[in-house]
Coordinates of C-alpha atoms and ligand atoms in Angstrom, one line a residue:
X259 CA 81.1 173.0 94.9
X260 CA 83.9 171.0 96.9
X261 CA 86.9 170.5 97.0
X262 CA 88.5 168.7 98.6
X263 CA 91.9 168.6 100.0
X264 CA 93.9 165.6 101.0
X265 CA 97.5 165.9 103.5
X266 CA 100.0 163.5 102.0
X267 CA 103.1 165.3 102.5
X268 CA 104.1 163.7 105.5
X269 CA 107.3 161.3 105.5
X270 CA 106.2 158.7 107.7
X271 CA 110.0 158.2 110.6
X272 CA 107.9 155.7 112.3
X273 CA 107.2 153.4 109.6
X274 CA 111.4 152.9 109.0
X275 CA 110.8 152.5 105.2
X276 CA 112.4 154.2 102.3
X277 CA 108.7 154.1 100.8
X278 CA 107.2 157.2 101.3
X279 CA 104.2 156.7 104.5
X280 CA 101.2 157.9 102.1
X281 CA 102.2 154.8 99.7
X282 CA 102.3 152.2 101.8
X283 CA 99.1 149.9 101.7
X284 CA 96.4 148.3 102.9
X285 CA 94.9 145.4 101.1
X286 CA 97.3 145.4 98.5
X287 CA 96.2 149.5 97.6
X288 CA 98.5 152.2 99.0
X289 CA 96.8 154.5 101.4
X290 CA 96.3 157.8 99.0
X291 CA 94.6 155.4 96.9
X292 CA 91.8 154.5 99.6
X293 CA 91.2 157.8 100.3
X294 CA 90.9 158.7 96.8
X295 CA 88.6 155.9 96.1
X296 CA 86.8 157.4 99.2
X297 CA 86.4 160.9 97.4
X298 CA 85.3 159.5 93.9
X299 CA 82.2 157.7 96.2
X300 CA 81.0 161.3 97.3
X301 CA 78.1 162.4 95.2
X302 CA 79.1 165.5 94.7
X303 CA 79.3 167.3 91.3
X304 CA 81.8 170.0 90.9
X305 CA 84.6 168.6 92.5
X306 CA 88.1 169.3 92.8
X307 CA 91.0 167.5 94.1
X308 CA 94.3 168.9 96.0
X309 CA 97.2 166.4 97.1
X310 CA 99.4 168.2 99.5
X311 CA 102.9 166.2 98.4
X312 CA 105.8 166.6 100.4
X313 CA 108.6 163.7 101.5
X314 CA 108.9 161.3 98.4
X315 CA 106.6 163.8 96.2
X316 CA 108.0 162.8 92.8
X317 CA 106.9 159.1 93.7
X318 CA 103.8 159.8 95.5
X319 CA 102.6 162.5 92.4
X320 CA 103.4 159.4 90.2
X321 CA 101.2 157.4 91.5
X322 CA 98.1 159.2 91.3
X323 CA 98.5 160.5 88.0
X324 CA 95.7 159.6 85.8
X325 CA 93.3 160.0 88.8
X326 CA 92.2 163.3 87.8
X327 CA 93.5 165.2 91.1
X328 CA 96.1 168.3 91.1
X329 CA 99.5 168.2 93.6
X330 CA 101.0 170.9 95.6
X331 CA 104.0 170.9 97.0
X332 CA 104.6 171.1 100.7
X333 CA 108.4 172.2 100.7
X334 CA 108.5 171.8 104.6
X335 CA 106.6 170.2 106.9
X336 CA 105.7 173.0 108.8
X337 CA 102.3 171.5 110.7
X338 CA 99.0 170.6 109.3
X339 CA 97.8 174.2 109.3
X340 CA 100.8 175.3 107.0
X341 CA 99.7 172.0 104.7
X342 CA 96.8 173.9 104.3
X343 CA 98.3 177.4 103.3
X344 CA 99.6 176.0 100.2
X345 CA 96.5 175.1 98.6
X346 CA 94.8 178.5 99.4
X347 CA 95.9 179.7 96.1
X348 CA 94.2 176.8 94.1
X349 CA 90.9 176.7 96.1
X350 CA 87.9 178.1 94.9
X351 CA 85.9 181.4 96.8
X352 CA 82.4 179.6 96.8
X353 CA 83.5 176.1 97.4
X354 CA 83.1 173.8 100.4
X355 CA 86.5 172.3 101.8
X356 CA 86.9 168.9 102.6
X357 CA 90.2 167.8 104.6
X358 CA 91.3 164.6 104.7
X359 CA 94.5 162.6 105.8
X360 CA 96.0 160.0 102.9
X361 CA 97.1 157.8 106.3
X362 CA 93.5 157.6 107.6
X363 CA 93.0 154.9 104.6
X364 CA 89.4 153.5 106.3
X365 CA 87.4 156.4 106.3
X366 CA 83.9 155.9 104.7
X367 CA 82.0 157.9 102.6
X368 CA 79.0 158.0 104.5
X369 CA 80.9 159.5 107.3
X370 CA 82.2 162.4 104.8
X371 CA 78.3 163.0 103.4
X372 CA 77.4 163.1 107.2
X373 CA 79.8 165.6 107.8
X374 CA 79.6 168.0 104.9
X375 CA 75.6 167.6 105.5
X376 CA 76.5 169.4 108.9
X377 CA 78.7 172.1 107.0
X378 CA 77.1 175.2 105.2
X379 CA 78.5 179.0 104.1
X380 CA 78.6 179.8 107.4
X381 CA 79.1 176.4 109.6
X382 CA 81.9 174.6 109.4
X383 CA 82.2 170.8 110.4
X384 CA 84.2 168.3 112.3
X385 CA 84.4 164.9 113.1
X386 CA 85.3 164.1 116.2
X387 CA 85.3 160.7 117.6
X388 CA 85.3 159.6 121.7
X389 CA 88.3 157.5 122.3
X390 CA 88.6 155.2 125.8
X391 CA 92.6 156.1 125.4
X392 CA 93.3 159.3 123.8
X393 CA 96.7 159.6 123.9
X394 CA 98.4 161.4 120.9
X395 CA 95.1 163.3 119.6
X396 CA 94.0 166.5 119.6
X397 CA 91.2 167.3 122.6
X398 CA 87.8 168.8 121.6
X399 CA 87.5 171.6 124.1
X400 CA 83.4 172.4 124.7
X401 CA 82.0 175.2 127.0
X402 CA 79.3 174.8 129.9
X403 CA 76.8 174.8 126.9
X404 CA 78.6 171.7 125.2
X405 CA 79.6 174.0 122.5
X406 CA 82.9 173.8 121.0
X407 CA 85.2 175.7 121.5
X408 CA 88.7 175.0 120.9
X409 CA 91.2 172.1 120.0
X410 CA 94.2 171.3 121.8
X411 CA 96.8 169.2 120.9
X412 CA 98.2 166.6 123.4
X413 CA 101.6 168.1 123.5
X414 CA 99.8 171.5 124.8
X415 CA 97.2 169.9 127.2
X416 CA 96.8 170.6 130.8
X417 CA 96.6 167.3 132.7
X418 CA 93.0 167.9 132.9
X419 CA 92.4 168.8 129.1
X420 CA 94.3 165.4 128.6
X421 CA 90.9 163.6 131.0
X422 CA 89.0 164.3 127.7
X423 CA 87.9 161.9 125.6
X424 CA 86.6 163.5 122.8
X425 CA 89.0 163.9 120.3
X426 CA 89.9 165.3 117.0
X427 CA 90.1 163.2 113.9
X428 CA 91.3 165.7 111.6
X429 CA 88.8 165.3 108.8
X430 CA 86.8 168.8 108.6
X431 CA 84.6 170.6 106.5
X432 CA 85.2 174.3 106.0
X433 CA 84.0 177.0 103.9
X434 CA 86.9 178.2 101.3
X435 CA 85.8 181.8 102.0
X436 CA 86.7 181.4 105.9
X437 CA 90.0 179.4 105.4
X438 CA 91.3 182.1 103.1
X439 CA 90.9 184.3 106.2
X440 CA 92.0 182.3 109.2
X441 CA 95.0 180.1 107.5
X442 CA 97.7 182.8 106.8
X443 CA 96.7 184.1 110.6
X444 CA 98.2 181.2 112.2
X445 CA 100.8 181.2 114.5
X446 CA 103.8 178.3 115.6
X447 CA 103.8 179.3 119.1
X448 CA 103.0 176.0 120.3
X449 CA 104.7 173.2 122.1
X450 CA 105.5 171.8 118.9
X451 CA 106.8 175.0 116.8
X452 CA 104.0 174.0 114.1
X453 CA 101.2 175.8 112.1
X454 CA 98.4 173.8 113.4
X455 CA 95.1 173.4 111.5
X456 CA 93.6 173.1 114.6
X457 CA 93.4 176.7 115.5
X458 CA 91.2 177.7 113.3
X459 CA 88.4 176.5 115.7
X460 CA 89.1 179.2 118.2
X461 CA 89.1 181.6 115.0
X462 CA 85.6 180.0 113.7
X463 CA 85.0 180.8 118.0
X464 CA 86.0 184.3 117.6
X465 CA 84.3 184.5 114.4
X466 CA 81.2 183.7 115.0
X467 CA 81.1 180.5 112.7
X468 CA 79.2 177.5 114.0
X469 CA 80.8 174.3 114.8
X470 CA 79.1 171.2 113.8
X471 CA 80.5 168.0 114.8
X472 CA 79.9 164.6 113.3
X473 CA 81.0 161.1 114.8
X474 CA 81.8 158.2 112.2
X475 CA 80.0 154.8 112.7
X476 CA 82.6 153.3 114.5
X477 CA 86.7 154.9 115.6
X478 CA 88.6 152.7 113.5
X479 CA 87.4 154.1 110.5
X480 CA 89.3 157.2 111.6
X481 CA 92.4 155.4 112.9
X482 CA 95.7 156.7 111.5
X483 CA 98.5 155.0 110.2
X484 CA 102.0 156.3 111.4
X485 CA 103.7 152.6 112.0
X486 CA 103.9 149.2 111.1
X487 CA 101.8 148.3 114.1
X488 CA 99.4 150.5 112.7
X489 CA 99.3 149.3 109.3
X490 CA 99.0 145.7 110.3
X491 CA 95.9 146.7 112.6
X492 CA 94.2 148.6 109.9
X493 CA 95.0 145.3 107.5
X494 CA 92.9 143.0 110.2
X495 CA 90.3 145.5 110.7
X496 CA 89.6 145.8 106.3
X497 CA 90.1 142.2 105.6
X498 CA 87.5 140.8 108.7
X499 CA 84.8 143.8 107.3
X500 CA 85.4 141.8 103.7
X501 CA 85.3 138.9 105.0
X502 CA 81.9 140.1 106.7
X503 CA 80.4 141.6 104.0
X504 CA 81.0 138.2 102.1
X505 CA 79.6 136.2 104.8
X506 CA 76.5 138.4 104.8
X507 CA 76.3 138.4 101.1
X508 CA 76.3 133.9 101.7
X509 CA 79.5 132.8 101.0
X510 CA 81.1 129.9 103.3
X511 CA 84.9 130.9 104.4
X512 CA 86.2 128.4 106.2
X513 CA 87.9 130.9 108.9
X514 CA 87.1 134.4 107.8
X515 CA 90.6 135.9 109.9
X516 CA 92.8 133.7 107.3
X517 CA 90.8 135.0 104.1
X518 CA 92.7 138.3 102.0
X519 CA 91.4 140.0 99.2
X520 CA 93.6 142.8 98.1
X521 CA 91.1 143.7 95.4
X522 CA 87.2 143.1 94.3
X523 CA 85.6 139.6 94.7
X524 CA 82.5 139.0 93.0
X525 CA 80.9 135.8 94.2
X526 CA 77.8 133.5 93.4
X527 CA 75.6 131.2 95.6
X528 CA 77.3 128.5 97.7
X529 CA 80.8 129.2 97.1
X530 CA 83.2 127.4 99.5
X531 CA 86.4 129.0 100.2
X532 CA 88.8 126.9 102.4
X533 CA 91.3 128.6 104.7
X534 CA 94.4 130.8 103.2
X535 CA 92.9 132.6 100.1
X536 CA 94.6 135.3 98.7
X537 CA 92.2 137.0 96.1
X538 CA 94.0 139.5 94.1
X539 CA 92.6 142.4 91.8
X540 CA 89.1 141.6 90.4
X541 CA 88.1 138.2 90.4
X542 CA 84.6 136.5 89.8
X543 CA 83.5 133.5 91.3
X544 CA 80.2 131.4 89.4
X545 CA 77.8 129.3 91.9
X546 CA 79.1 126.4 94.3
X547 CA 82.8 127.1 93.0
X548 CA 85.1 125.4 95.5
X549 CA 88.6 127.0 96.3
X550 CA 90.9 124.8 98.5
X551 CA 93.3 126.0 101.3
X552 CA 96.5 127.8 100.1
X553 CA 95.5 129.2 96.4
X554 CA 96.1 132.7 95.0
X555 CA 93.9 133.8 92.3
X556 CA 94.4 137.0 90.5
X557 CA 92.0 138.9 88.0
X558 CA 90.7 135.2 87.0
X559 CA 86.9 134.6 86.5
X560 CA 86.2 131.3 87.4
X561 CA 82.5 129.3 86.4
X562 CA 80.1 127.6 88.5
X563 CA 80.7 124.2 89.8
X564 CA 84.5 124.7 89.2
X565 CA 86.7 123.4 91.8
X566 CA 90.3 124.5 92.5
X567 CA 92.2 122.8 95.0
X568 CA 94.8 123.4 97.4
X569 CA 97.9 125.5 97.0
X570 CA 96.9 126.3 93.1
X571 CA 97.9 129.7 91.7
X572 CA 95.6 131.0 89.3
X573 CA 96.5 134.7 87.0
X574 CA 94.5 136.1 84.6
X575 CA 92.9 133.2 83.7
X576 CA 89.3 132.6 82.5
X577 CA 87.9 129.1 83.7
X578 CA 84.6 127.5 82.6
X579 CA 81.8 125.6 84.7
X580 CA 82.9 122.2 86.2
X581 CA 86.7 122.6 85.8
X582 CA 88.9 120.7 88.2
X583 CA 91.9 122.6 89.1
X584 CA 95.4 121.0 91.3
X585 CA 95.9 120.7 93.9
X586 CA 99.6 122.5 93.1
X587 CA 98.4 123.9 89.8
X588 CA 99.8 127.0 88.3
X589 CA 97.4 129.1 85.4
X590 CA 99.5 132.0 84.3
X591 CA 98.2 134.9 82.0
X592 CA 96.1 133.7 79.4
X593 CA 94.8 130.0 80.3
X594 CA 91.7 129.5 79.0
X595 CA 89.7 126.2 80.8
X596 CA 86.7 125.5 78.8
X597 CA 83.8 123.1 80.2
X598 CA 84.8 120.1 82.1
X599 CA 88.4 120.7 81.8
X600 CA 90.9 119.4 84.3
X601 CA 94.6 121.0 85.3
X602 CA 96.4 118.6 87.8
X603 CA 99.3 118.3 90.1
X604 CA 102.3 120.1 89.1
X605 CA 101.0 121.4 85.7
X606 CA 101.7 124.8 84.8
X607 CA 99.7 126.8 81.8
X608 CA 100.3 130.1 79.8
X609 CA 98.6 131.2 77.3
X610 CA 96.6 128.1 76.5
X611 CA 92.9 126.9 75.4
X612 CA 92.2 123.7 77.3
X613 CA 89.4 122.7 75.4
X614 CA 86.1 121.1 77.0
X615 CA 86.8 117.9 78.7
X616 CA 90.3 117.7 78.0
X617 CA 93.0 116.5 80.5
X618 CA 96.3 117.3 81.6
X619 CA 96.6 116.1 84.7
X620 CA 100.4 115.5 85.7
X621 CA 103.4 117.4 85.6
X622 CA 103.3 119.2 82.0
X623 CA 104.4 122.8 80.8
X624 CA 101.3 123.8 78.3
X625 CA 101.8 127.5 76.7
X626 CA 101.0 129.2 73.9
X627 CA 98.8 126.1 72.7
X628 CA 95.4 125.8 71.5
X629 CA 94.1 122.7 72.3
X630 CA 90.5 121.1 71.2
X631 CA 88.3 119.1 73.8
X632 CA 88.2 115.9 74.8
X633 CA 92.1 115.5 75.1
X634 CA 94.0 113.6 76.9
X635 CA 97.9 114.6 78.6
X636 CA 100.0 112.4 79.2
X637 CA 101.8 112.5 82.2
X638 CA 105.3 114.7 81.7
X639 CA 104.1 116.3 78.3
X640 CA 105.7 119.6 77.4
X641 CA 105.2 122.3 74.3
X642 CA 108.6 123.4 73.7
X643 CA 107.2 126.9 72.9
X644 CA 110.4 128.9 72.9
X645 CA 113.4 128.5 70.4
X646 CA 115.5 130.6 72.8
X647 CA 114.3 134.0 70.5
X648 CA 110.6 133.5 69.4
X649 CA 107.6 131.7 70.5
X650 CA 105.4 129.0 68.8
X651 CA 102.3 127.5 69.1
X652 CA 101.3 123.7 69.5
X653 CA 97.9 123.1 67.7
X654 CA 96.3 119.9 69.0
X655 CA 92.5 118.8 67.7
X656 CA 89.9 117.0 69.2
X657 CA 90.1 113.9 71.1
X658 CA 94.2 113.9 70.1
X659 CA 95.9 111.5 73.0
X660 CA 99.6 112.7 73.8
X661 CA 101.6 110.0 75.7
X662 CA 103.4 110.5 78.7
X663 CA 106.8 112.5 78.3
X664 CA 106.6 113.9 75.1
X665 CA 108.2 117.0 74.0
X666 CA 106.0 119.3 71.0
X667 CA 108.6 121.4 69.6
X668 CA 106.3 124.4 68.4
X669 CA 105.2 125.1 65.5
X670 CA 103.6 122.2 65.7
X671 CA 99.8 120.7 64.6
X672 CA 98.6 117.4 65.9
X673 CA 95.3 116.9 63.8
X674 CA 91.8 115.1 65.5
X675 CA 91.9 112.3 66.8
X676 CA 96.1 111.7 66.5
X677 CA 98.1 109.3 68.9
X678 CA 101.3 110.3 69.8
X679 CA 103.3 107.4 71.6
X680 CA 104.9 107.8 75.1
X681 CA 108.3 109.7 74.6
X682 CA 107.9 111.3 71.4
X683 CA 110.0 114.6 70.6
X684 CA 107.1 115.6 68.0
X685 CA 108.8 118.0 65.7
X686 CA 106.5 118.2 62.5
X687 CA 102.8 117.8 62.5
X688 CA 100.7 114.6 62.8
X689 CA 97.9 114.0 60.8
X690 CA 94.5 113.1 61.5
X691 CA 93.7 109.4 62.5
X692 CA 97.5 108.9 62.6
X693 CA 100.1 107.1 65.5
X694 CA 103.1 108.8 65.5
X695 CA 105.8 107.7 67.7
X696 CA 109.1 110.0 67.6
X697 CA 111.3 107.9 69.9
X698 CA 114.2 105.8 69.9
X699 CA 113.4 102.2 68.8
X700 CA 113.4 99.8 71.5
X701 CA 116.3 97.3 71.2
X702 CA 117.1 94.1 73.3
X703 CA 120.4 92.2 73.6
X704 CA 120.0 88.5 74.3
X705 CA 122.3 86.9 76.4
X706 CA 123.9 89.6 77.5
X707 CA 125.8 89.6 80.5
X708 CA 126.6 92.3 83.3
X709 CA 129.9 93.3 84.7
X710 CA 130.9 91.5 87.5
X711 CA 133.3 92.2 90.3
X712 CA 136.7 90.7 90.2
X713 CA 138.0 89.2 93.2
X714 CA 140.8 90.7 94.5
Ligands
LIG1034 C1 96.7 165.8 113.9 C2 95.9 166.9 114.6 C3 95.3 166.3 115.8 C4 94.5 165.0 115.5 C5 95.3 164.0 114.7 C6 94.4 162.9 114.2 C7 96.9 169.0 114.1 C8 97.8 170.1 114.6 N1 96.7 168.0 114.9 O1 97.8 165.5 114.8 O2 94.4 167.2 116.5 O3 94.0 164.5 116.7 O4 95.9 164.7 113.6 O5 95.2 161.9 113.6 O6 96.4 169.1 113.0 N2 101.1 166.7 107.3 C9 101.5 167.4 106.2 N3 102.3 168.5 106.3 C10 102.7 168.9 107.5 C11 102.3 168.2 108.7 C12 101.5 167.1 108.5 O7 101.1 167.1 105.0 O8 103.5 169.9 107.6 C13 100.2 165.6 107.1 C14 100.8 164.3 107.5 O9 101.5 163.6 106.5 C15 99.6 163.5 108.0 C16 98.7 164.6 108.5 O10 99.0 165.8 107.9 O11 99.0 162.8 107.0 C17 98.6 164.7 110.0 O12 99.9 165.1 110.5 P1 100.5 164.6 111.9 O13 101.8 165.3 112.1 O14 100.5 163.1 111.9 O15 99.4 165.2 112.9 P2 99.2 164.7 114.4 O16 100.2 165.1 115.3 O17 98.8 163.2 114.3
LIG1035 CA1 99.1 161.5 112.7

């Protein structure tokens, strides 16, 4: 039985931002969220969650609702020990505690198994991590016997206590039964007037609890987040292990420290991704896709032997094998490539079918159209989808041929095989086979003569 209790309550001064500290991100997901993510990895079975809310609670509870955990409210800040106290009431006699930090974002969940693996009725566990400057944290205290046997927090060290290197992450694992007891016994008479958490290792001491301590993998999984310094570090430190894990898994980035994904990438064999990628929410990438410098692709799924090239902005959009994509093209929610087909330069797409093989290659607005395959663009072509109130779609067949420029004022059907000449404002539907040109008739004046300057 755990459960497990997270410290969000915190308002974050050093971050100067009116966006409460717990809800800022990293990698595009606040930093509750991480840690939450974290928890719902733990194989554990009976689990609950607590969220100690405090600064910005209304906004912070809103985020997380729907992910299954209970808030308390932290009315003060009165120290992390005092965070603590005001979950006592929800936690359950038999259960194991976890405590966590929602601005320690990078914590793993095989460091949490390894510590509550160390934690039993009567042990309680700590992670503790050996720091070359440990400035701001908490000293483990050990006896002659390398036991330990106190914490003491940086503001409270001796100048020799503050030669230690080992120091205290935070994160513990504590039986309920033992925190009921030691919590309300706290005292703020401290340095920093607070309840601290930490003093319940002296009481597990006195106690006769054991102390087990567990180290994470490596410290920056247990690096905290209280500025924008901070932050940005933690950033660097999450995109480069994507990147790695990526490069590991085979996929060429052209300079993994200019690659983001703020979200899940899925990704075939021999996929090329040049430099400046932003990959946003879930995207899929099929075998050998190519993805030029500059493009941002959100929850998109894109086939194999698809290329996109630079500075194209792809959202919620579905492509097929061997599209060609920009460079400077825009897919907005709801493009649909299907096999073979091209987007070019300066064409932007909602809510379209590009059937297989067709074309639109240059400068054209294409939304809410359904369009068959082997088509061809012209150059300039917009469906005029939106009567200022409603929107329409533009039906166009197989193997239709739009000339450059032309305007397709939705609802509108071009059957198979239609021509539509250059210039056309198409306003009711062509039929199959059939040239229709909705233009102006050309005219020429013979013998006409320009203006010329008079003399003065
Ligand atoms: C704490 C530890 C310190 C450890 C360090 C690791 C204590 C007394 N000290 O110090 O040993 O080395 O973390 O980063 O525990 N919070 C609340 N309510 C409060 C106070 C804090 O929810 O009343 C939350 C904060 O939002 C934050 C976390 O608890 O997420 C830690 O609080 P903070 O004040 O940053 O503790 P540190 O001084 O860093
Ligand atoms: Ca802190």
């Amino acid at each position: 039985m755990l459960d497990v209790v997270i410290l969000a309550a915190g308002k974050g001064t050093r971050m100067n931002s009116n966006l409460p500290k717990v809800l800022h991100s990293i990698a595009g997901k606040p930093m509750l969220h991480h840690v939450l993510d974290t928890v719902d990895h733990l194989s554990a079975g009976d689990l609950q969650k607590l969220v100690v809310v405090g600064h910005g609670a209304e906004q912070v509870e809103a985020s997380i609702s729907g992910r299954n955990c209970q808030c308390v409210t932290q009315a003060q800040q009165l120290g992390t020990g005092h965070a603590v106290q005001q979950v006592l009431p929800q936690l359950r006699d038999d259960a194991l505690v976890l405590i966590l930090y929602a601005d320690v974002p990078l914590i793993t969940p095989e460091s949490l198994t390894g510590l509550l693996e160390c934690a039993g009725p009567d042990t309680m566990g700590l992670l503790t991590v050996n720091l070359l400057n440990p400035t701001g944290y908490g000293r483990i205290l050990r006896n002659d016997a390398g036991d330990v046997i106190a914490i003491v927090e940086e503001k409270d060290a001796s100048a020799e206590q503050k030669q230690i290197g080992e120091v205290n992450t935070g994160i513990m694992a504590v039986p309920a039964k033992k925190l009921i007891q030691w919590l309300p016994e706290l005292s703020n008479d401290n340095a920093q007037g607070e309840y601290y958490l930490t003093d319940i290792i002296a009481k597990a001491r006195q106690a006769g609890t054991a102390i087990q301590v567990f180290q994470p993998a490596s410290a920056e999984e247990v690096e905290g987040v209280n500025n924008r310094r901070q932050q940005a570090k933690l950033e660097r430190i999450y995109q480069q292990a994507q990147a790695d894990a990526l490069l590991d898994r085979g996929v060429y980035l052209a300079d993994p420290s200019r690659f983001d994904c703020r979200g899940e990438l899925i990704a075939g064999r021999d996929v090329e991704i040049d430099i400046n990628v932003v990959i946003e929410g879930k995207v899929e990438l099929g075998d050998k896709v190519k993805i030029g410098p500059n493009c941002v692709i959100s929850n998109s799924v894109i086939a194999a032997n698809s290329e996109i090239k630079a500075n194209s902005i792809l959202e919620d959009a579905v492509v097929a094998e061997g599209c060609v994509i920009g460079p400077y093209a825009r897919l907005r929610p709801g493009t649909v490539l299907k096999n073979g087909a091209k987007v070019g330069n300066f064409v932007e797409t909602k809510k379209a079918v590009i059937g297989e093989g067709s074309k639109v290659n240059h400068l054209s607005y294409i939304g809410d159209c359904e369009m068959g395959a082997r088509v061809n663009v012209g150059a300039g072509t917009i469906t005029c989808n939106y009567d200022g109130v409603n929107k329409f779609t533009t039906t166009i067949g197989d193997d239709v041929f739009v000339g450059s420029n032309s305007a397709l004022v939705a609802p509108v059907t071009l059957g198979d095989t239609s021509t539509v000449g250059a210039g056309s404002v198409v306003t009711r539907d062509v039929a199959a086979d059939e040239l229709t040109v909705a233009r102006a008739r050309q005219r020429s004046i013979t013998g006409w003569l320009r203006p010329v300057k008079q003399p003065k």
